[in-house]
Short mmCIF file of C-alpha atoms (C1' of nucleotides) in Angstrom, two decimals:
data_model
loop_
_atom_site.label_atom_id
_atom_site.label_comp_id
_atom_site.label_asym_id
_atom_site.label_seq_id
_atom_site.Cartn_x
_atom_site.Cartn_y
_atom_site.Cartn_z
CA UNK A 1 37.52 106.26 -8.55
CA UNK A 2 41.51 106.74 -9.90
CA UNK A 3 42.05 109.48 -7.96
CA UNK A 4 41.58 108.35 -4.56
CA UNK A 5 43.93 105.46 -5.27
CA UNK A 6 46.36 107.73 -6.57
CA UNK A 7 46.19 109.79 -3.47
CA UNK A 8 46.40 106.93 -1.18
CA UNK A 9 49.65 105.80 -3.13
CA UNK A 10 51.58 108.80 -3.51
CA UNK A 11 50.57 109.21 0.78
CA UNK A 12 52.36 105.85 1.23
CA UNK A 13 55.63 106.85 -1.04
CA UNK A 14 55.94 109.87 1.01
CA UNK A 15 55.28 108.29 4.11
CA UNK A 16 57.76 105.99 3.80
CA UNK A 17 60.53 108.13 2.65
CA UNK A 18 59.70 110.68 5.30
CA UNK A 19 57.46 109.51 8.15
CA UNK A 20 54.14 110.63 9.59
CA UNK A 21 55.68 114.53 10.51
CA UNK A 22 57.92 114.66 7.15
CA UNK A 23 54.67 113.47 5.02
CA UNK A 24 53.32 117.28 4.64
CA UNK A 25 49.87 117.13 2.43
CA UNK A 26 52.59 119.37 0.19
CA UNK A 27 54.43 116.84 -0.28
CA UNK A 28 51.84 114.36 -0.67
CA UNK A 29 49.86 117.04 -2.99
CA UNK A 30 52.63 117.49 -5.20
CA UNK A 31 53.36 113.25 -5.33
CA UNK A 32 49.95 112.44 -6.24
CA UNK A 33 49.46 115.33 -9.12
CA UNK A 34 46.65 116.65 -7.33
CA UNK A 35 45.81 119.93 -5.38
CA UNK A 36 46.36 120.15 -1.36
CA UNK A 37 42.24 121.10 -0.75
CA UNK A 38 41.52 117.83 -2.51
CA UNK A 39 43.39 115.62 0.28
CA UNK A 40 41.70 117.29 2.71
CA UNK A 41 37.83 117.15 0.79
CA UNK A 42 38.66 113.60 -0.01
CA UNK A 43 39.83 112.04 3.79
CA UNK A 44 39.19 115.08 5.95
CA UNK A 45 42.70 115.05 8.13
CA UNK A 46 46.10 114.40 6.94
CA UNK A 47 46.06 111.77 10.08
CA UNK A 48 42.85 110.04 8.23
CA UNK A 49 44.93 109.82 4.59
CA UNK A 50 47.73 108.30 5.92
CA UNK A 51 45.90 106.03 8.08
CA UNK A 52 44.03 105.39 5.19
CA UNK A 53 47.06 104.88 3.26
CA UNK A 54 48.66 102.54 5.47
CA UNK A 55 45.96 100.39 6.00
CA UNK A 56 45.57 100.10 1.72
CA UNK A 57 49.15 98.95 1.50
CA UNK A 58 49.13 96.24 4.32
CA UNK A 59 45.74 94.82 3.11
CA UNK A 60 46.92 93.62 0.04
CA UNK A 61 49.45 91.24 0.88
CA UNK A 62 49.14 88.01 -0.85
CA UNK A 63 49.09 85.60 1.70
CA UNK A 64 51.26 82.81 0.40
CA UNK A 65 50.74 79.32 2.30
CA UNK A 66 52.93 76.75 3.02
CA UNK A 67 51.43 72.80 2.26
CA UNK A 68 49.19 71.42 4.80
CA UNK A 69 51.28 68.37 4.15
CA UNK A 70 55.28 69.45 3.80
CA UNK A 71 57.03 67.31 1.30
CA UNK A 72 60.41 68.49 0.59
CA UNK A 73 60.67 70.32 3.19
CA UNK A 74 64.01 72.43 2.58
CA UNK A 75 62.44 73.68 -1.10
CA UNK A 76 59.17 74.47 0.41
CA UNK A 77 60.48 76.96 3.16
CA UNK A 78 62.66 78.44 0.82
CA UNK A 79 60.17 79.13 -1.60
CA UNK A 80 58.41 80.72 0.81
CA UNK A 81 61.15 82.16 2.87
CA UNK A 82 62.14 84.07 -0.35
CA UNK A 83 58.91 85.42 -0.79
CA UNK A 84 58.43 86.71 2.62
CA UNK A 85 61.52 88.48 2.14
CA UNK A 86 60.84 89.67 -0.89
CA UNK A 87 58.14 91.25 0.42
CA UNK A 88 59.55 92.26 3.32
CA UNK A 89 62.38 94.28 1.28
CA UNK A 90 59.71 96.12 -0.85
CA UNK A 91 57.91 97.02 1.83
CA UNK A 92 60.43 98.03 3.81
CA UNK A 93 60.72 101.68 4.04
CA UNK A 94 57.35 101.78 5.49
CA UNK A 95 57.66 99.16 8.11
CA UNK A 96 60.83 101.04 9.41
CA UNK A 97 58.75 104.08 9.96
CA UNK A 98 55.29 102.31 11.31
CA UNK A 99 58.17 100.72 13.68
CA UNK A 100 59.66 104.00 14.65
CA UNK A 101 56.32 105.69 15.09
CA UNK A 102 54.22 102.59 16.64
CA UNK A 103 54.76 104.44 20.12
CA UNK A 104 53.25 107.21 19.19
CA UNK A 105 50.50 106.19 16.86
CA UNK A 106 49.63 102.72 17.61
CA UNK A 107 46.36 103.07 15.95
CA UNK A 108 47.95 103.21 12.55
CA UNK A 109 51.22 101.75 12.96
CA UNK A 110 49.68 98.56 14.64
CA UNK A 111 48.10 97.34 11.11
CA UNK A 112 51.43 96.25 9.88
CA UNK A 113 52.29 93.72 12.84
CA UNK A 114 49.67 91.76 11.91
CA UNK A 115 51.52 90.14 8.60
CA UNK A 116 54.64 89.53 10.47
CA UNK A 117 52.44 87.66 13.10
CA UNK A 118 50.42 86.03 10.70
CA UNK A 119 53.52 84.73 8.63
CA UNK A 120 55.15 83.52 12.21
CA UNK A 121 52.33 81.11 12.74
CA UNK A 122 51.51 80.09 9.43
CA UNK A 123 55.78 79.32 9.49
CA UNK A 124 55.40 77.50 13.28
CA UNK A 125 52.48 75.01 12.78
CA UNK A 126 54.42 73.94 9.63
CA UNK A 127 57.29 73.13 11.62
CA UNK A 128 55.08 71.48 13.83
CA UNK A 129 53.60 69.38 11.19
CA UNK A 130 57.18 68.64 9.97
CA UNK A 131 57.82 67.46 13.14
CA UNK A 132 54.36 65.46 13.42
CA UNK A 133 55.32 63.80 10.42
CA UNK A 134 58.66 62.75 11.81
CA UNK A 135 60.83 64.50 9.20
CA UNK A 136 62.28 66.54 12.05
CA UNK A 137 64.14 66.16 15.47
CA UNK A 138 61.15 66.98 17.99
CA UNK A 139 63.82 68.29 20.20
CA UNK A 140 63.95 72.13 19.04
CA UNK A 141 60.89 74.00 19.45
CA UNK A 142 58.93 74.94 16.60
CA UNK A 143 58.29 78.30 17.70
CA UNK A 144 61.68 79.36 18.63
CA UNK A 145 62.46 77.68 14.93
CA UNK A 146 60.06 79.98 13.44
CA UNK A 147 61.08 83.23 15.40
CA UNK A 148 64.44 83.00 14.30
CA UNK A 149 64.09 81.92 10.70
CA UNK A 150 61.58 85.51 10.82
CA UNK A 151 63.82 87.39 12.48
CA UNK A 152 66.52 86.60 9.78
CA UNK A 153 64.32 87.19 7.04
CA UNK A 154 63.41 90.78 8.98
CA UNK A 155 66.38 91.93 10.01
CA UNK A 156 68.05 91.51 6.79
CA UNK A 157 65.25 93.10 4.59
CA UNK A 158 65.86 96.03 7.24
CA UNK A 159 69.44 96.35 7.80
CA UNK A 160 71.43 95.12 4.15
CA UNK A 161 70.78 98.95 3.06
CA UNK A 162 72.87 100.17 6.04
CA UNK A 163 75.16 96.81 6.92
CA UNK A 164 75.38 95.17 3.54
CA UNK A 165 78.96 93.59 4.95
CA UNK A 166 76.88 91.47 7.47
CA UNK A 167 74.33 89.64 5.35
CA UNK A 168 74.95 87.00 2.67
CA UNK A 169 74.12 87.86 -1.37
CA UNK A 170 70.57 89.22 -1.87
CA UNK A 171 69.82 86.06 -4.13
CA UNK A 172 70.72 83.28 -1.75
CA UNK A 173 69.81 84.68 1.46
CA UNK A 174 66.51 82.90 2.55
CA UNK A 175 68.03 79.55 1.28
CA UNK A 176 70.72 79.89 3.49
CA UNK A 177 68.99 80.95 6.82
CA UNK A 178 66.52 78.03 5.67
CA UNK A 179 69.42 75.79 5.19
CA UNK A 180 71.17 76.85 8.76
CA UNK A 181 67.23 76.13 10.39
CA UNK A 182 67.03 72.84 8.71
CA UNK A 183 70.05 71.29 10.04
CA UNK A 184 69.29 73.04 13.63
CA UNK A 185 65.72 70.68 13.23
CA UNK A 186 67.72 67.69 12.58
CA UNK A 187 66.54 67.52 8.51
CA UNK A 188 69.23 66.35 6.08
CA UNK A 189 70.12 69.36 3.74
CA UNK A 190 71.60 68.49 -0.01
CA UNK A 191 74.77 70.04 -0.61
CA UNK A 192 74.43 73.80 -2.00
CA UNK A 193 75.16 73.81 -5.76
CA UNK A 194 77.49 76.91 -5.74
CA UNK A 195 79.37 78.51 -8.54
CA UNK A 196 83.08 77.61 -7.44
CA UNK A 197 83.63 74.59 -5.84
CA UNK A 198 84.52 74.01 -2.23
CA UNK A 199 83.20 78.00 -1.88
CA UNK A 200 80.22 75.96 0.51
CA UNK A 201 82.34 75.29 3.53
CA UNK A 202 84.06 77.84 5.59
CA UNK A 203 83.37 80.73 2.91
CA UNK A 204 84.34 83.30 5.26
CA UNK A 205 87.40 82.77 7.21
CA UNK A 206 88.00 85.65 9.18
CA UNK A 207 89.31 88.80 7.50
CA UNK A 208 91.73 90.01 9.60
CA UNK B 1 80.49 120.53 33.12
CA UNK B 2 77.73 118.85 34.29
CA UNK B 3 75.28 120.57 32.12
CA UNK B 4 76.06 119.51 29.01
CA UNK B 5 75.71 115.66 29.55
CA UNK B 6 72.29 116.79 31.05
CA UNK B 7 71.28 118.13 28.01
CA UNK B 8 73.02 114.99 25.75
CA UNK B 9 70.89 112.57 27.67
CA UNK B 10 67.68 114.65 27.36
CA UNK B 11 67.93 114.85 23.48
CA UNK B 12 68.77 110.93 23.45
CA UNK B 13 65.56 110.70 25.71
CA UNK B 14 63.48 113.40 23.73
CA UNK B 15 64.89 111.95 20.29
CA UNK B 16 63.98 107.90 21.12
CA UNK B 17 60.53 108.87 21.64
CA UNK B 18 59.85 111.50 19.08
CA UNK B 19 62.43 111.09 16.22
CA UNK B 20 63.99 113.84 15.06
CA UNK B 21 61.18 116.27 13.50
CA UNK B 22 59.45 115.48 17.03
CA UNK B 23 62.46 116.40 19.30
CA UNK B 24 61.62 120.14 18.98
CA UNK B 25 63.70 121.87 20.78
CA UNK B 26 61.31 123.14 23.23
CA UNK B 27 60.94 119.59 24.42
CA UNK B 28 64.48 119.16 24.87
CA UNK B 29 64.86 122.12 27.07
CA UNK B 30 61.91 120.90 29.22
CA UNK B 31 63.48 117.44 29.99
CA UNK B 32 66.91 118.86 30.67
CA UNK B 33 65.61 121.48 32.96
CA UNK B 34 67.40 124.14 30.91
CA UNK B 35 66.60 127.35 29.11
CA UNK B 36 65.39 126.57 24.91
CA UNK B 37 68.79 129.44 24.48
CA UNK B 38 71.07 127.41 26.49
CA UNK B 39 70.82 124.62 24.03
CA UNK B 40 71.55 126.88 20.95
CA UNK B 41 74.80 128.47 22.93
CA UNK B 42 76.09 125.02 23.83
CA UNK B 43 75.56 123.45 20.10
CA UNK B 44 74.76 125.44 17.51
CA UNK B 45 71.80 124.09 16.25
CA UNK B 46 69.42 121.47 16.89
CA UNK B 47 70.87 118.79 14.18
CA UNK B 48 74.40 119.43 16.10
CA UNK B 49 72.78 118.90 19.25
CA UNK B 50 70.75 115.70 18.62
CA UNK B 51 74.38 114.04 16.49
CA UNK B 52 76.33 114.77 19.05
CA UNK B 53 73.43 113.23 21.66
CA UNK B 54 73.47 110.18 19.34
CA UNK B 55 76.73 109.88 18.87
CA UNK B 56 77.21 110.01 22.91
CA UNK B 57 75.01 107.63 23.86
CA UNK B 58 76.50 104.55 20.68
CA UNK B 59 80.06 105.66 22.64
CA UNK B 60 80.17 104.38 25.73
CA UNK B 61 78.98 100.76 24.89
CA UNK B 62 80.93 98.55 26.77
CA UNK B 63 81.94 96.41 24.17
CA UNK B 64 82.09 92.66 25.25
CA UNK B 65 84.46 90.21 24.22
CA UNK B 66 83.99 86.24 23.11
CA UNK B 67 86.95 84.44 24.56
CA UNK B 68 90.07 83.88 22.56
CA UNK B 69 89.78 80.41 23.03
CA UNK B 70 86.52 78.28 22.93
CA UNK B 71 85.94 76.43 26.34
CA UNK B 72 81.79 76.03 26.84
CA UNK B 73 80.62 77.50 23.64
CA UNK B 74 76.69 77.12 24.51
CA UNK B 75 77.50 79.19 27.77
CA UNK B 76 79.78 81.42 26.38
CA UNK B 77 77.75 82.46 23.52
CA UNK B 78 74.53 82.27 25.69
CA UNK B 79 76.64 85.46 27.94
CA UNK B 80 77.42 87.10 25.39
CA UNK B 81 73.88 87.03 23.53
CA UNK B 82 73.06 87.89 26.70
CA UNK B 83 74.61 91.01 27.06
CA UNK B 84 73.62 92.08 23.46
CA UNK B 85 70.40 91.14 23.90
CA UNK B 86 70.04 93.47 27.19
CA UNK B 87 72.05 96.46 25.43
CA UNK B 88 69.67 96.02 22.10
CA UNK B 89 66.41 96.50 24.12
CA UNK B 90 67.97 99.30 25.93
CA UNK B 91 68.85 101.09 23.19
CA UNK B 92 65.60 100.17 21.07
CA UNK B 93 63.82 102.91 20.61
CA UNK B 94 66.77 105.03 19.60
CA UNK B 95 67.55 102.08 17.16
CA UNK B 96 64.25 102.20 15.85
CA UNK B 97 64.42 105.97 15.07
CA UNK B 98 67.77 105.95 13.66
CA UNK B 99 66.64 102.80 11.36
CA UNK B 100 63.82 104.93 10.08
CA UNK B 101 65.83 107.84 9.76
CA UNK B 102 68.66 106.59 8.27
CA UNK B 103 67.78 107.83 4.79
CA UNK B 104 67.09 110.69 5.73
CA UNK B 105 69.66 111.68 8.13
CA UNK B 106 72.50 109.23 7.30
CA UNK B 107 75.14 110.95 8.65
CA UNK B 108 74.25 111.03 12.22
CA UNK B 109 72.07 107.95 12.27
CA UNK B 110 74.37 106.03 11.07
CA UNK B 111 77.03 105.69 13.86
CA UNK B 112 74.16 103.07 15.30
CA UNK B 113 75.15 100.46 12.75
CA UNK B 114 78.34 100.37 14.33
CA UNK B 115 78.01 98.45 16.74
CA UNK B 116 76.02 95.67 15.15
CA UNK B 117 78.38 95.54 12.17
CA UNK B 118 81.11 94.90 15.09
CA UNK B 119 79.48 92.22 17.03
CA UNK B 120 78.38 90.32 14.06
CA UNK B 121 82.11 90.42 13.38
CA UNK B 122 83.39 89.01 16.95
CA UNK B 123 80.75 86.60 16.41
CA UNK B 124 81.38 85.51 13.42
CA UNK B 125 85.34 85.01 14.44
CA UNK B 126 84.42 83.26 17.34
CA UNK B 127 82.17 80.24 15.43
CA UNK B 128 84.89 80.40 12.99
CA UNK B 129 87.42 79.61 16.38
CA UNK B 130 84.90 76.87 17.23
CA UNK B 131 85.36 74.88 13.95
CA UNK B 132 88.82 75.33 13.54
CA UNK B 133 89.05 73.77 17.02
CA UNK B 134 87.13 70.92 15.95
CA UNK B 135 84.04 71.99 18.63
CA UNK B 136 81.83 71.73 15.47
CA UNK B 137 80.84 71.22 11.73
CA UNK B 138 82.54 72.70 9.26
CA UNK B 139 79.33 72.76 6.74
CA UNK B 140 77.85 76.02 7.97
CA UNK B 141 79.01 79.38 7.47
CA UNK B 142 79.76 81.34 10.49
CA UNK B 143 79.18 84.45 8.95
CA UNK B 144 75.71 83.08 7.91
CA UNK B 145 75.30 81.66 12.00
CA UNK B 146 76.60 84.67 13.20
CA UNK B 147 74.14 86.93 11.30
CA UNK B 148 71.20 84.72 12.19
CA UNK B 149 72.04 84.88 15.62
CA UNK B 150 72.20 88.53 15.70
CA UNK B 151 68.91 88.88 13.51
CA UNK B 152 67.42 86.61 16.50
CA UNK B 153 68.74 89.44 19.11
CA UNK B 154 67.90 92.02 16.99
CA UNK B 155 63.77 91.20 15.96
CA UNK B 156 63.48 90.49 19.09
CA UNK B 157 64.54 93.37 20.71
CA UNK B 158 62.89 95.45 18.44
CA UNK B 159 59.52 93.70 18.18
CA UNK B 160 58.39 92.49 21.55
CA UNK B 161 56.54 95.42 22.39
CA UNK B 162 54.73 94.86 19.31
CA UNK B 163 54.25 91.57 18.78
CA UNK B 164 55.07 89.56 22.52
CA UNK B 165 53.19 86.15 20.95
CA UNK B 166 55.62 85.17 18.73
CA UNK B 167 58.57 85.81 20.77
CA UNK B 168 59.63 83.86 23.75
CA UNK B 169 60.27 84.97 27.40
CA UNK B 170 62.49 87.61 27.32
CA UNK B 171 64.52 85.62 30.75
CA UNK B 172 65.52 82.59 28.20
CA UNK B 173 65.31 84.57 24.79
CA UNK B 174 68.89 84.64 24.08
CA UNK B 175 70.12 81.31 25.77
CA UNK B 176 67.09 79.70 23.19
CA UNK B 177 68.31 81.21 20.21
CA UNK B 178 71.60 80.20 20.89
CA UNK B 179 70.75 76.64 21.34
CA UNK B 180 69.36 76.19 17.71
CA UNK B 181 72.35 77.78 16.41
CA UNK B 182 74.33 75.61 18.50
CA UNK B 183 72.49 72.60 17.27
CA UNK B 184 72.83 73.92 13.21
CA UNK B 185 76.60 73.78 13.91
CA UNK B 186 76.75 70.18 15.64
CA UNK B 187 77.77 71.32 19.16
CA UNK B 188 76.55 68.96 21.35
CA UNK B 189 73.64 70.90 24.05
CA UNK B 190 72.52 69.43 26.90
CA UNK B 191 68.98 69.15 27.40
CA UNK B 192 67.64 72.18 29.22
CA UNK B 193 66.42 72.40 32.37
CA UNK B 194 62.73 73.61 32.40
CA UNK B 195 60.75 74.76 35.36
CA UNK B 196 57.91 72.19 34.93
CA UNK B 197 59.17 68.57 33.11
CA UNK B 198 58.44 67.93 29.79
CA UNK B 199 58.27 71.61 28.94
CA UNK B 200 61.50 70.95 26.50
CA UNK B 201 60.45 68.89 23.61
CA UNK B 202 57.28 70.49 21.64
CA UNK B 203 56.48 73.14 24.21
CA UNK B 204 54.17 75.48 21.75
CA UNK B 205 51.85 73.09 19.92
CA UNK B 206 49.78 75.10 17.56
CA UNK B 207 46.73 76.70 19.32
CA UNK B 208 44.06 76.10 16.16
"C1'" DG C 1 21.55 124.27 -22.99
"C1'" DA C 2 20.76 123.94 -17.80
"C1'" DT C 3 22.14 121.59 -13.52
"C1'" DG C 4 25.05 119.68 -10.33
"C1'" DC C 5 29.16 117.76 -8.76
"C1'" DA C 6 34.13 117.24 -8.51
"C1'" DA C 7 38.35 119.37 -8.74
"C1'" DG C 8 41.60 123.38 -9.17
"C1'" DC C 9 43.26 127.82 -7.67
"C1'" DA C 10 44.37 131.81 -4.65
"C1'" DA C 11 44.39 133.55 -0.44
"C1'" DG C 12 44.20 133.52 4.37
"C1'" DT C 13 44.45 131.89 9.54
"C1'" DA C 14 46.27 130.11 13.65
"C1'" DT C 15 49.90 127.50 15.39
"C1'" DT C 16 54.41 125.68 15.68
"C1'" DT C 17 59.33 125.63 14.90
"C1'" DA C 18 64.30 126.84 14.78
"C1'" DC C 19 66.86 130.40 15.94
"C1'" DT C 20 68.22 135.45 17.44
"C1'" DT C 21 68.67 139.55 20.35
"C1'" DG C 22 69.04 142.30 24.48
"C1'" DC C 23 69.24 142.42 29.11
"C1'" DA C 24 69.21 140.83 33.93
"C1'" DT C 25 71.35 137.60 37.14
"C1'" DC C 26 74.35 134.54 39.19
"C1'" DC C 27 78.71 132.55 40.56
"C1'" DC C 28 83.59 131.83 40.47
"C1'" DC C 29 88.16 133.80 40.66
"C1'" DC C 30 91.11 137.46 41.64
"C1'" DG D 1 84.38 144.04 46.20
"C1'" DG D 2 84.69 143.73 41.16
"C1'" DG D 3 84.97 141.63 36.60
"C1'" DG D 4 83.91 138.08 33.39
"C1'" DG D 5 81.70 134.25 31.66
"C1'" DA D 6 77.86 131.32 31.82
"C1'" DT D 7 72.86 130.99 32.26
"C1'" DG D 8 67.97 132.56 32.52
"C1'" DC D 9 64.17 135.30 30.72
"C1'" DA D 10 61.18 137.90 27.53
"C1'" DA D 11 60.38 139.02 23.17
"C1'" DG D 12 60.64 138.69 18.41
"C1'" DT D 13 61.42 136.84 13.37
"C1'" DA D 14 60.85 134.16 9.32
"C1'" DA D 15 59.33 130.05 7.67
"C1'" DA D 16 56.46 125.94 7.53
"C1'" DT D 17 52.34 123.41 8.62
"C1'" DA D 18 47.43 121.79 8.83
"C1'" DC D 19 43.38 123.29 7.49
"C1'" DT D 20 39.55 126.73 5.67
"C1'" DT D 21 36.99 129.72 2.53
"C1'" DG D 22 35.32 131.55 -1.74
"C1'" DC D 23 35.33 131.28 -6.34
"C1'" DT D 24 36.18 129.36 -10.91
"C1'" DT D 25 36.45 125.62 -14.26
"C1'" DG D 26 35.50 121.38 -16.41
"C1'" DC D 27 32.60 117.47 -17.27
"C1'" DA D 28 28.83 114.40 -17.31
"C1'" DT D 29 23.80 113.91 -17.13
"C1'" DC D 30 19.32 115.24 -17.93
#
DNA sequence: GATGCAAGCAAGTATTTACTTGCATCCCCC
DNA sequence: GGGGGATGCAAGTAAATACTTGCTTGCATC
């Protein structure tokens, strides 16, 4: 069954540049190459699509995993740091409207906290097993260590469209907020191979 | 003229929890206690009204200040984060409407990144104040500390109605996330005091 | 070739929305 | 007391929206 699949994409692209009331079945019609009875034969309720929609996009996300047990730690979290926020950024159109809109419709909004949460804990117990291990200072909690490190990867898939002044190169990003959570934990972090020397320390003096 | 502010802080009211396409203009004249007409006489249209009700309420933040000179930088910054903090979750479901609209509508949502872009900026001139008064290391970026510190503010303000598990209590939020950052840049914390002993060093052990 | 199903097409319905018009009413200032 | 400007009220307009109905067309299977 293409056409379903097509439907349920072309709902998500227009969700996500237009939210729940912008998303007419017009517009989502027109996306998907297909005529505005079929939406409504094929889900019954432009609520039900999008819903429907939604619920297609979040489900595939390839859970990556960090190692049961961490080795070097720094390259680990950035690997995975970098895809989180890869993801993140791709995704991110939708999540700002699901966010907007979770007040009002919970019921399909609510399906795309569950990554976020998922990723926190998966990010938490390995900082606790760092810690276990004793490759960590036992002193910061591993849950406020994983909030932040989340919320950095979050807020700067969300905001470098609008702020891009405020967030560090695309590329390098989720190194460096790994880097910055490292040394808060107490690991020893390798000097960052950058492109001109002596660029590492105080980059940014203040501009004015 | 009394009446007109009524009306501003309706639409601010009616816009955070419908977005735009929801704030019909029937709604707005309901919460203000006004005539649907009145609003048309006073602003032209309903885009005019709802920019200038945006553009109202981002005004009148009282913008706080990081001292000149670094004294106590853990309580300084923990104030200050504070007070962001507080104004963030305040403000977030206006944030979260003008993030999703912001391609839409850039033009009026986007007098909301102003403030962000300008307290990332006094924080990052503060850190950068800390290190050059030898309070801590030189090997971190502020501009990278200051935008994970923000980020920290920011997800958290935005997300604990969603997702309360993975953040911590909102009474210590900010002072927490400023002690890891303090700790990435070398300042010396002192241990906190906790309500029940012990509480401090690997409070959140994971649950499975 | 007949049958049945899936999709397109055209048209229509009831509701909502932004916005307008015309008139009555109130209140402040002279 | 009278005039003017601001506000309320009732009604209406044009457009958009979600959704329906009736019919045609294509295609695959028997």
């Amino acid at each position: 069954m293409l056409l379903r699949d097509r439907i349920l994409e072309a709902a998500v692209r227009v969700y996500g540049a237009h939210g729940f009331r912008g998303a007419t079945t017009r517009r989502i019609a027109e996306a998907a190459g297909v005529n505005e009875v079929t939406l409504f034969r094929t889900f019954g309720s432009k609520a039900a699509l999008i819903d429907a929609a939604i619920r297609n996009r979040t489900a595939r996300e390839d859970a990556q995993h960090l190692p049961a047990v961490p080795g070097d730690v720094v390259a680990e979290l950035t690997a995975w740091a970098g895809s989180i926020h890869g993801h993140m950024r791709r995704m991110r159109s939708m999540i700002r409207k699901c966010m907007s809109e979770m007040e009002e419709r919970p019921e399909m909004s609510g399906a795309a906290c569950e990554g976020p949460t998922w990723a926190h804990k998966e990010l938490r117990d390995y900082l606790h097993r760092v810690q276990e291990a004793g490759l960590a200072s036992r002193d910061v909690d591993p849950m406020i260590a994983a909030s932040m490190l989340m919320s950095s990867l979050f807020a700067d898939a969300m905001g470098r469209d609008m702020m891009p002044s405020i967030y560090p190169p695309a590329s390098s990003a989720a190194e460096q907020y790994v880097r910055v959570i490292a040394r808060a934990l107490g690991i020893t972090v390798t000097p960052r191979a950058t492109k001109r020397p002596g660029a590492s320390r105080a980059a940014s003096a203040p501009a004015s």
